[in-house]
mmCIF file with all atom_site columns, C-alpha atoms in Angstrom:
data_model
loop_
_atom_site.group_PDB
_atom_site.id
_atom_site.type_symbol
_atom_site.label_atom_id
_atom_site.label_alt_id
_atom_site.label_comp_id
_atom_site.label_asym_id
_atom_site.label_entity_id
_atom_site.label_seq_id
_atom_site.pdbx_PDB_ins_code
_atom_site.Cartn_x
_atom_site.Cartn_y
_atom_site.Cartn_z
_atom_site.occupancy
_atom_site.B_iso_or_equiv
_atom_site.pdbx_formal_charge
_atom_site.auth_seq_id
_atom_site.auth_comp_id
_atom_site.auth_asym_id
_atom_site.auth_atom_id
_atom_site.pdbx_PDB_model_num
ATOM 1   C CA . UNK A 1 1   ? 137.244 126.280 23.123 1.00 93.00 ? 1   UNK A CA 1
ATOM 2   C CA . UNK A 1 2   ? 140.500 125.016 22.975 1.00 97.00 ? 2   UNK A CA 1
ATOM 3   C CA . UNK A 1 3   ? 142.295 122.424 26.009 1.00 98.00 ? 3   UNK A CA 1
ATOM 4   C CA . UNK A 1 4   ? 146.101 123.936 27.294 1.00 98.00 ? 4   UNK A CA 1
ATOM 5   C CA . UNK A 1 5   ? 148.088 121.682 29.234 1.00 98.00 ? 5   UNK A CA 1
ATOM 6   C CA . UNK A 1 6   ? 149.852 123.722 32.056 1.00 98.00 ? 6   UNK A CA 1
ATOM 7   C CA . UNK A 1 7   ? 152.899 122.090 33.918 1.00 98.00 ? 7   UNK A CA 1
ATOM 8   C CA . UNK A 1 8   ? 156.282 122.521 35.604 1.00 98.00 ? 8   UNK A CA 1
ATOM 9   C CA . UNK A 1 9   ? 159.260 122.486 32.917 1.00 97.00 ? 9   UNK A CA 1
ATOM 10  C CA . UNK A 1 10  ? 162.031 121.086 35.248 1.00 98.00 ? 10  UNK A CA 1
ATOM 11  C CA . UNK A 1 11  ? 160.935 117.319 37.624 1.00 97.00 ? 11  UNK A CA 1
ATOM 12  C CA . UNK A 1 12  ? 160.184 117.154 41.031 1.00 98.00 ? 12  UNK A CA 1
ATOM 13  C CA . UNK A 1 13  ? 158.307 121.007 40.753 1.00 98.00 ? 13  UNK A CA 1
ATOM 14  C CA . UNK A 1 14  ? 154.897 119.495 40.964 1.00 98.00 ? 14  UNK A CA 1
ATOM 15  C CA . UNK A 1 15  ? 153.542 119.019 44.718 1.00 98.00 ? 15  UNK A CA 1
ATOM 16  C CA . UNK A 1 16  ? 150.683 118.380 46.968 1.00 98.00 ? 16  UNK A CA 1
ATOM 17  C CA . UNK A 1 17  ? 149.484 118.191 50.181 1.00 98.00 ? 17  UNK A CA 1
ATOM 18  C CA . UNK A 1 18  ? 146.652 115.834 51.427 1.00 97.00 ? 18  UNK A CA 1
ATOM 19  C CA . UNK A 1 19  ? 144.926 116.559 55.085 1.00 98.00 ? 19  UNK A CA 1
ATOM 20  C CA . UNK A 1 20  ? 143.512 114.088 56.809 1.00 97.00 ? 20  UNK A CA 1
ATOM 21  C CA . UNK A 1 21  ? 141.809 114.848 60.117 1.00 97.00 ? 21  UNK A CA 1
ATOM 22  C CA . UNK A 1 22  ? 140.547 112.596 63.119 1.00 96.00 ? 22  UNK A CA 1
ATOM 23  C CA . UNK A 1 23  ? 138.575 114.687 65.810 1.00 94.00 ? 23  UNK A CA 1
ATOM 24  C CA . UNK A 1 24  ? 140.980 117.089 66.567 1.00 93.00 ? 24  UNK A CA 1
ATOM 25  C CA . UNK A 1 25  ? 144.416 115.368 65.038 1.00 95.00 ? 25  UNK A CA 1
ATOM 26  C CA . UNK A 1 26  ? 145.571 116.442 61.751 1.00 97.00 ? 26  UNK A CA 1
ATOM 27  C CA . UNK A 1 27  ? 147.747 114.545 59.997 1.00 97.00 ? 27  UNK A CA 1
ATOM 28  C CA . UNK A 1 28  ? 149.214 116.439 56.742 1.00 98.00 ? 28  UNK A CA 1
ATOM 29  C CA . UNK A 1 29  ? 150.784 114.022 53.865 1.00 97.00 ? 29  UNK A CA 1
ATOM 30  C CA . UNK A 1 30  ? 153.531 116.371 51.623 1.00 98.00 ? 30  UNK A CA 1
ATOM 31  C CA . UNK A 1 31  ? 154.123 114.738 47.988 1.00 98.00 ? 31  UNK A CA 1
ATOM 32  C CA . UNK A 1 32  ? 156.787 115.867 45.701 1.00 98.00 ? 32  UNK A CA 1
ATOM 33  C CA . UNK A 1 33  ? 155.781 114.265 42.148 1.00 98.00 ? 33  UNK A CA 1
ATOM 34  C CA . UNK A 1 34  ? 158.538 113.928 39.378 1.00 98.00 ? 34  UNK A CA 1
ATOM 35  C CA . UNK A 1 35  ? 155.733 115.214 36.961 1.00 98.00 ? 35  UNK A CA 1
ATOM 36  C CA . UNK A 1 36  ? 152.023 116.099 36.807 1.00 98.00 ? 36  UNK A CA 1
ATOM 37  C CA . UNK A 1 37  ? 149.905 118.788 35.117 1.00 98.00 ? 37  UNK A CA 1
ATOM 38  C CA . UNK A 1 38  ? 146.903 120.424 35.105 1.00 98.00 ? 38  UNK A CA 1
ATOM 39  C CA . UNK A 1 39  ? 144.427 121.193 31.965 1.00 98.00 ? 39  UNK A CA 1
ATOM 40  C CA . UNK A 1 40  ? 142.946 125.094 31.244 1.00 97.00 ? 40  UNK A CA 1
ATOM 41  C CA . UNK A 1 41  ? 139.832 125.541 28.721 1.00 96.00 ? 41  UNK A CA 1
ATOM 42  C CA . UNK A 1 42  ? 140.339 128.686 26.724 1.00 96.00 ? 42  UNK A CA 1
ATOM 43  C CA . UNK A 1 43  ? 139.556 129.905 23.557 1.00 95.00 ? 43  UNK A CA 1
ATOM 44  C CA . UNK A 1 44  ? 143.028 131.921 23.626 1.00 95.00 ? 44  UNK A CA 1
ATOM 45  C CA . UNK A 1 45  ? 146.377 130.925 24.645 1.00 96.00 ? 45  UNK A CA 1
ATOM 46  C CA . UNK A 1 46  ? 145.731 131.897 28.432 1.00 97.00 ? 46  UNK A CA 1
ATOM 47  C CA . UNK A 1 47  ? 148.083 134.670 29.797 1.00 95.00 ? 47  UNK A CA 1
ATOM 48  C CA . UNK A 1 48  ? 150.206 132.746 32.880 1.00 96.00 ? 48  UNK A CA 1
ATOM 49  C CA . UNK A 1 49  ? 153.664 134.357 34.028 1.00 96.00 ? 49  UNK A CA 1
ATOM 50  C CA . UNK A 1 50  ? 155.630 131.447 32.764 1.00 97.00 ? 50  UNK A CA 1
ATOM 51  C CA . UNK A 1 51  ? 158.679 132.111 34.623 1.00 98.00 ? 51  UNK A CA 1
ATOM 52  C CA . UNK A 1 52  ? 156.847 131.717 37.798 1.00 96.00 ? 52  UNK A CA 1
ATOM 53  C CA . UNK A 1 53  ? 159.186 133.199 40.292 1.00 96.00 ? 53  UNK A CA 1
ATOM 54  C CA . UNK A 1 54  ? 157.275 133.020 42.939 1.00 94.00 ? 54  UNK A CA 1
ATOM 55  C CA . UNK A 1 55  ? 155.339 129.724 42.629 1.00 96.00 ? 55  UNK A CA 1
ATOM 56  C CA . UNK A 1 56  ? 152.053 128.958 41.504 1.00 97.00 ? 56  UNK A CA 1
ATOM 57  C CA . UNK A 1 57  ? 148.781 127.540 43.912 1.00 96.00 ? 57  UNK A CA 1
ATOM 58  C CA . UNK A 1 58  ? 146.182 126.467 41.440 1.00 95.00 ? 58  UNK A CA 1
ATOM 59  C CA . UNK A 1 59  ? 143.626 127.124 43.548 1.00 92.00 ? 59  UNK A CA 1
ATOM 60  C CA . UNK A 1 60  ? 144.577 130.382 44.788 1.00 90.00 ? 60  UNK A CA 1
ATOM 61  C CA . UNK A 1 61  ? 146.141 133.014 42.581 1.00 90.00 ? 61  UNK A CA 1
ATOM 62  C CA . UNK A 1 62  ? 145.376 136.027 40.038 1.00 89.00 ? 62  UNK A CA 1
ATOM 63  C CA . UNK A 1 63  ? 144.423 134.218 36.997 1.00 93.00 ? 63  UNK A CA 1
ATOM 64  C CA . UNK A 1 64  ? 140.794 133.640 36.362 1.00 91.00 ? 64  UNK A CA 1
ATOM 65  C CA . UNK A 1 65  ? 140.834 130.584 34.381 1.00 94.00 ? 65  UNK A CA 1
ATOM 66  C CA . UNK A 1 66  ? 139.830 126.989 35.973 1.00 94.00 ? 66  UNK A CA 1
ATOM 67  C CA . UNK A 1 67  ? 142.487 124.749 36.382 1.00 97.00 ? 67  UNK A CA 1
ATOM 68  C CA . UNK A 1 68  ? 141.758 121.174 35.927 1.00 97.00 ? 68  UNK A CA 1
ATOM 69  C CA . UNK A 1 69  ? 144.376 118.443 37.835 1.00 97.00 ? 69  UNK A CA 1
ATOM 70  C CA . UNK A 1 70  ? 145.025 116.336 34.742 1.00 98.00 ? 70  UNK A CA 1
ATOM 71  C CA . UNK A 1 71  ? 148.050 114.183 36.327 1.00 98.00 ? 71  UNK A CA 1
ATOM 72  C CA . UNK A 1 72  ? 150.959 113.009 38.535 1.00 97.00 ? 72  UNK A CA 1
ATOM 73  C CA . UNK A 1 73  ? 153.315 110.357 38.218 1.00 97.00 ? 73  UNK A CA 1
ATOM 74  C CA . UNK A 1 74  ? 156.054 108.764 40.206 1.00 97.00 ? 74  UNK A CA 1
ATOM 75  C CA . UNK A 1 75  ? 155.721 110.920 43.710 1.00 96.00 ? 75  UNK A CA 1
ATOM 76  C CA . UNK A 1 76  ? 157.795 110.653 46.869 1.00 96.00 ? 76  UNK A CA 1
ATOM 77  C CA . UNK A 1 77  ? 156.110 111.753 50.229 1.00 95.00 ? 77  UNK A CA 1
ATOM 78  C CA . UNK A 1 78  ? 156.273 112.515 53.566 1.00 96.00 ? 78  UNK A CA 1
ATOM 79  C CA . UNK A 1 79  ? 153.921 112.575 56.545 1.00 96.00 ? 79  UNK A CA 1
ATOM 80  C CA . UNK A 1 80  ? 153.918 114.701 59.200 1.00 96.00 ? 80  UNK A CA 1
ATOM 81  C CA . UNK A 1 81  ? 152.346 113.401 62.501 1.00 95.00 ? 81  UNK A CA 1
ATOM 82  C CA . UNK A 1 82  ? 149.860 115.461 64.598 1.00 94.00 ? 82  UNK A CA 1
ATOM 83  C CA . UNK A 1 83  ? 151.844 116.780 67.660 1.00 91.00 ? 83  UNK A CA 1
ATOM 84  C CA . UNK A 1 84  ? 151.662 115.185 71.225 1.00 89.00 ? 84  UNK A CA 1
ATOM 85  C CA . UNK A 1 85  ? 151.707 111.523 69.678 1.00 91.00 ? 85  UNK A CA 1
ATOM 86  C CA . UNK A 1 86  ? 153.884 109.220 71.839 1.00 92.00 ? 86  UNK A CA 1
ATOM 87  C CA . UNK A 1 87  ? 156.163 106.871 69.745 1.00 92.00 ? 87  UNK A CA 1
ATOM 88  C CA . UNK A 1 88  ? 153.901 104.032 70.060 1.00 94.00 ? 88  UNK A CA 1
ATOM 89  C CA . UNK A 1 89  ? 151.039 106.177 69.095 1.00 93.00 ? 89  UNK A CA 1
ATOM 90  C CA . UNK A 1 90  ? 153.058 107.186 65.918 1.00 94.00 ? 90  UNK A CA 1
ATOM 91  C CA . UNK A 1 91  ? 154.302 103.994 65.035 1.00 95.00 ? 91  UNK A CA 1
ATOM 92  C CA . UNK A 1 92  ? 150.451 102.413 64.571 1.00 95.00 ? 92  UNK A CA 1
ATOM 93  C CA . UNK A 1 93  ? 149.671 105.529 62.585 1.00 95.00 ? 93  UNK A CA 1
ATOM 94  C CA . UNK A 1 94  ? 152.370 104.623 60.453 1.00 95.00 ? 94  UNK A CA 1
ATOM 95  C CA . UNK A 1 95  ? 151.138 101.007 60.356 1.00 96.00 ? 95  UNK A CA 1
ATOM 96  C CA . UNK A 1 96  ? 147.166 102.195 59.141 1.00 96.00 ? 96  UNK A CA 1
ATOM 97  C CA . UNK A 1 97  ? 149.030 104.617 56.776 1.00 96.00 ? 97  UNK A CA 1
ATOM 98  C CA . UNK A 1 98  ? 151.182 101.564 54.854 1.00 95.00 ? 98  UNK A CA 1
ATOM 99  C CA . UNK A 1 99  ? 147.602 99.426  54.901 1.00 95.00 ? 99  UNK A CA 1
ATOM 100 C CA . UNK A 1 100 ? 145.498 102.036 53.819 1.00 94.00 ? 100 UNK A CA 1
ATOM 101 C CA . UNK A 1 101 ? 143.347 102.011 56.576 1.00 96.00 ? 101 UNK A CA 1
ATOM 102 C CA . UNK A 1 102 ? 143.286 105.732 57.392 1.00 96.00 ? 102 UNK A CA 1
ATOM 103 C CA . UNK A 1 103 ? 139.542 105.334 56.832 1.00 96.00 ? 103 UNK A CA 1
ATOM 104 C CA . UNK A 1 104 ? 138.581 102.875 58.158 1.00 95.00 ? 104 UNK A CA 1
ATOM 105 C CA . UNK A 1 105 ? 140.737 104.226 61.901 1.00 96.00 ? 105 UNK A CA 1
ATOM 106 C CA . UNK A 1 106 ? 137.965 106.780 61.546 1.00 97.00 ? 106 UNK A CA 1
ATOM 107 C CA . UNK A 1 107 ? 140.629 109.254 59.920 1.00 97.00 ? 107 UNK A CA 1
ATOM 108 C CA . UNK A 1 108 ? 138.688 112.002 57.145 1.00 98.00 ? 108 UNK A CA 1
ATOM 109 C CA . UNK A 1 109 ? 140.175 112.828 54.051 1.00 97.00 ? 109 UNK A CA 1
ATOM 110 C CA . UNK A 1 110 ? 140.059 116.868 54.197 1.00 97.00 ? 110 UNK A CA 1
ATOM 111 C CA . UNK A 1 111 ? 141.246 117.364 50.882 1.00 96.00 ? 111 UNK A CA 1
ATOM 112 C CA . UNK A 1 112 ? 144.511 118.490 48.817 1.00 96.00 ? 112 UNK A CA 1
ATOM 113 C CA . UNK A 1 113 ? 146.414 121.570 47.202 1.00 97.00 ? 113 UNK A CA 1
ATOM 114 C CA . UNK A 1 114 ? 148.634 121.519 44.781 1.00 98.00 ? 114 UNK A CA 1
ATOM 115 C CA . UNK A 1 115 ? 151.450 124.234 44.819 1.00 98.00 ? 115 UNK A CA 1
ATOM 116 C CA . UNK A 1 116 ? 153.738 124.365 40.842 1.00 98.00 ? 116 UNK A CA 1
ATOM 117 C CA . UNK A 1 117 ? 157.246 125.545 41.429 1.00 97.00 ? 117 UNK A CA 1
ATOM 118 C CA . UNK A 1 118 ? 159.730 127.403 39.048 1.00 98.00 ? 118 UNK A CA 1
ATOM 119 C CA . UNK A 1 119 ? 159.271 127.628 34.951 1.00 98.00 ? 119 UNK A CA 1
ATOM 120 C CA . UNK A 1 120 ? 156.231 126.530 33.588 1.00 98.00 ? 120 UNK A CA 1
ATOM 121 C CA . UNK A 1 121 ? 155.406 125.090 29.829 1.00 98.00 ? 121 UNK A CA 1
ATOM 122 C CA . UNK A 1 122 ? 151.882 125.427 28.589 1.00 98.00 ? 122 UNK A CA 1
ATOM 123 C CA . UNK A 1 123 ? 151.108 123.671 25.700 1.00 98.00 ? 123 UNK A CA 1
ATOM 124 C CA . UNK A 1 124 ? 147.623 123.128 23.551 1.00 98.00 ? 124 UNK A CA 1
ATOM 125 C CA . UNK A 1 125 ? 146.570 119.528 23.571 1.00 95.00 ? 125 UNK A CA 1
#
């Protein structure tokens, strides 16, 4: 079995999403990393449409092999607050965020995606 490193050829084509949810709030985090990759096991050089026209979600999408996040590095994000928030409400959401203390506000970490965009360079590692 052989490891393939899969990731975006050009910077700033690598992003996430985080969710984080509080009762019925959602509060969705968008990352745009300069770089990041993900790892494939396969004993052949795995067949992935390189040019990726139309993007490529990791999780979702018509290859069969199991894509491993290996990385990201230097990323740049945005939140977007749940709707309905007055500004005061938004402002100490923004204060918990810079302090890390989503958590501990009772906020739940509902995961990530990843979504690659444009060419692709897959190399064996």
């Amino acid at each position: 079995m052989k490891t393939w490193r899969l990731a975006p050829k050009h910077k700033k084509s690598f992003h996430e999403t985080e969710v984080w949810n509080k009762g019925k709030l959602e509060l969705i985090h968008d990352i745009v990393w300069k770089s990041g990759s993900f790892t494939i096991k396969s004993a052949t050089k795995p067949e992935i449409d390189l040019d990726n026209k139309e993007g490529l979600d990791p999780d979702n999408n018509q290859y069969s092999y199991g894509f491993e996040f290996e990385e990201s590095s230097e990323g740049d994000g945005e939140y977007s607050y749940p709707e309905g928030l007055s500004s005061g409400e938004e402002a100490k959401l923004e204060e918990l965020i810079d302090k890390d203390g989503l958590e501990k506000a009772g906020w739940v970490y509902g995961g990530n995606e990843y979504f690659l965009i444009g060419e692709l360079e897959l190399t064996q590692i």
